[in-house]
XYZ file of C-alpha atoms in Angstrom:
185
model
C 165.449 87.624 72.359
C 165.536 86.053 75.812
C 167.153 89.175 77.283
C 164.338 91.486 76.143
C 161.664 89.170 77.576
C 163.495 89.049 80.914
C 163.828 92.843 81.049
C 160.139 93.158 80.198
C 159.124 90.792 83.013
C 161.406 92.575 85.500
C 159.940 95.932 84.424
C 156.392 94.657 84.962
C 157.238 93.226 88.354
C 158.807 96.527 89.270
C 155.609 98.345 88.214
C 153.522 95.963 90.337
C 155.745 96.505 93.364
C 155.752 100.276 92.917
C 151.980 100.335 92.477
C 151.444 98.254 95.639
C 153.907 100.368 97.594
C 152.279 103.621 96.483
C 148.829 102.209 97.271
C 149.971 101.033 100.729
C 151.621 104.325 101.720
C 148.744 106.387 100.347
C 146.387 104.260 102.457
C 148.483 104.832 105.561
C 148.560 108.600 104.941
C 144.794 108.964 104.529
C 143.704 106.399 107.151
C 143.210 108.783 110.097
C 141.548 111.643 108.162
C 139.334 109.097 106.398
C 138.343 107.541 109.726
C 137.374 110.985 111.085
C 135.371 111.733 107.917
C 133.666 108.334 108.064
C 132.656 108.450 111.742
C 131.495 112.080 111.651
C 129.688 111.470 108.350
C 127.709 108.644 109.941
C 126.828 110.894 112.895
C 125.699 113.659 110.521
C 123.512 111.199 108.611
C 121.650 110.209 111.781
C 121.625 113.662 113.426
C 117.844 113.835 113.746
C 117.698 110.423 115.400
C 119.874 111.448 118.361
C 118.990 114.466 120.506
C 122.606 115.004 121.636
C 123.577 115.842 118.035
C 120.626 118.035 117.091
C 117.852 118.788 119.596
C 114.326 117.996 118.377
C 112.136 120.950 117.446
C 109.440 121.935 119.924
C 105.996 123.085 118.803
C 104.690 126.582 119.520
C 101.092 127.593 120.203
C 100.461 129.092 116.766
C 102.224 129.299 113.432
C 101.880 133.095 113.250
C 105.007 134.750 114.739
C 104.031 137.847 116.719
C 106.926 138.573 119.101
C 109.540 141.206 118.335
C 113.300 140.817 118.140
C 113.555 142.545 121.521
C 111.333 139.835 123.046
C 113.463 137.138 121.428
C 116.641 138.679 122.844
C 115.077 139.038 126.309
C 113.940 135.399 126.291
C 117.401 134.250 125.170
C 119.071 136.369 127.872
C 116.938 134.647 130.517
C 118.775 131.365 129.855
C 121.969 131.566 131.923
C 123.832 128.666 130.312
C 123.590 130.356 126.877
C 125.648 133.305 128.174
C 123.816 135.825 125.995
C 124.036 139.467 126.999
C 123.586 141.124 123.578
C 123.025 140.343 119.906
C 126.794 139.860 119.566
C 126.495 136.641 121.595
C 123.990 135.145 119.156
C 125.270 133.076 116.267
C 121.996 132.522 114.439
C 118.225 132.916 114.541
C 116.171 130.217 112.864
C 112.489 131.120 112.501
C 110.179 128.149 111.895
C 106.705 129.584 111.199
C 105.130 126.168 110.570
C 106.212 125.008 114.036
C 105.587 128.354 115.719
C 109.105 128.622 117.116
C 112.270 130.651 116.789
C 115.549 128.865 117.477
C 118.299 131.032 118.947
C 121.815 129.620 118.719
C 124.470 131.129 120.936
C 128.170 131.152 120.138
C 128.720 128.457 122.781
C 126.430 126.008 120.882
C 123.395 126.336 123.153
C 120.084 126.242 121.285
C 117.095 128.026 122.811
C 113.686 127.347 121.277
C 111.224 130.157 121.874
C 107.490 130.186 121.158
C 107.098 132.774 118.377
C 103.715 133.873 119.716
C 104.120 133.977 123.512
C 107.898 134.440 123.863
C 108.051 131.508 126.286
C 111.257 129.433 126.317
C 110.164 125.955 125.227
C 113.461 124.100 125.212
C 117.154 124.614 125.938
C 119.768 122.113 124.750
C 123.391 121.883 123.712
C 123.730 121.525 119.946
C 126.689 119.336 118.908
C 125.922 119.289 115.181
C 128.233 122.204 114.345
C 131.127 120.627 116.279
C 130.710 117.308 114.456
C 130.429 119.102 111.113
C 133.621 121.074 111.815
C 135.441 117.797 112.530
C 133.965 116.342 109.343
C 135.183 119.126 107.044
C 138.426 119.763 108.952
C 137.686 123.342 109.993
C 137.861 122.287 113.669
C 141.624 121.917 113.275
C 142.148 125.086 111.236
C 139.879 127.436 109.294
C 141.253 126.424 105.869
C 141.902 122.753 106.679
C 139.230 121.760 104.195
C 141.595 123.034 101.468
C 145.030 121.989 102.729
C 143.968 118.732 104.443
C 140.671 117.399 103.125
C 141.284 118.260 99.458
C 144.624 116.378 99.329
C 143.050 113.455 101.219
C 140.274 113.366 98.609
C 142.765 113.464 95.738
C 144.873 110.710 97.329
C 141.724 108.597 97.731
C 140.895 109.149 94.072
C 144.425 108.065 93.161
C 144.028 105.006 95.417
C 140.904 104.004 93.500
C 142.997 104.043 90.324
C 145.918 102.069 91.821
C 143.463 99.639 93.426
C 141.781 99.082 90.073
C 145.184 98.400 88.487
C 146.018 95.874 91.232
C 142.600 94.232 90.827
C 142.769 94.087 87.026
C 146.411 92.929 86.756
C 145.817 89.189 87.517
C 143.022 89.005 84.935
C 145.253 90.623 82.348
C 148.105 88.225 83.144
C 145.768 85.196 82.945
C 144.413 86.346 79.606
C 147.923 86.924 78.230
C 149.118 83.501 79.442
C 146.055 81.857 77.924
C 146.714 83.563 74.570
C 150.381 82.503 74.647
C 149.406 78.926 75.421
C 146.971 78.801 72.509
C 149.459 80.263 69.984
C 152.361 77.878 70.657
């Protein structure tokens, strides 16, 4: 009888040690990716509060857009730092009728805000939002890093929640068992 109790206790201690070891090594593995996700996530949450992340939107003269695509391209080409020579150099157009502007984003992350009525360049700024987002989802490192890096990190974190719960619950379970044994003898 004594032998089976001893083996049972040794087995439980072994489980506790294995669980702690797995939890520790999983934490070490995901620490750096989690730190990158955490810091960039905070920056993305406050993106509109800081102009260096996402430039504020200017206001055009009227909400009715009247300029043509050719005028938009010409206005964008007039900004040297954007390095736009043709439509191929433009990543995205963002038309904001309520604000009376069209945002032109170049491939080098320069945002040009153009009045949609007059064609005047209202603002030029570097847009760091896309860079921070690419760090956040892992695509900065490699196009499919969100699958081969961030997905495993997420699964390891989910597993760590489980092992952490087991480590948290274990002392309560042991106390309850010891209390029941003490009351039955």
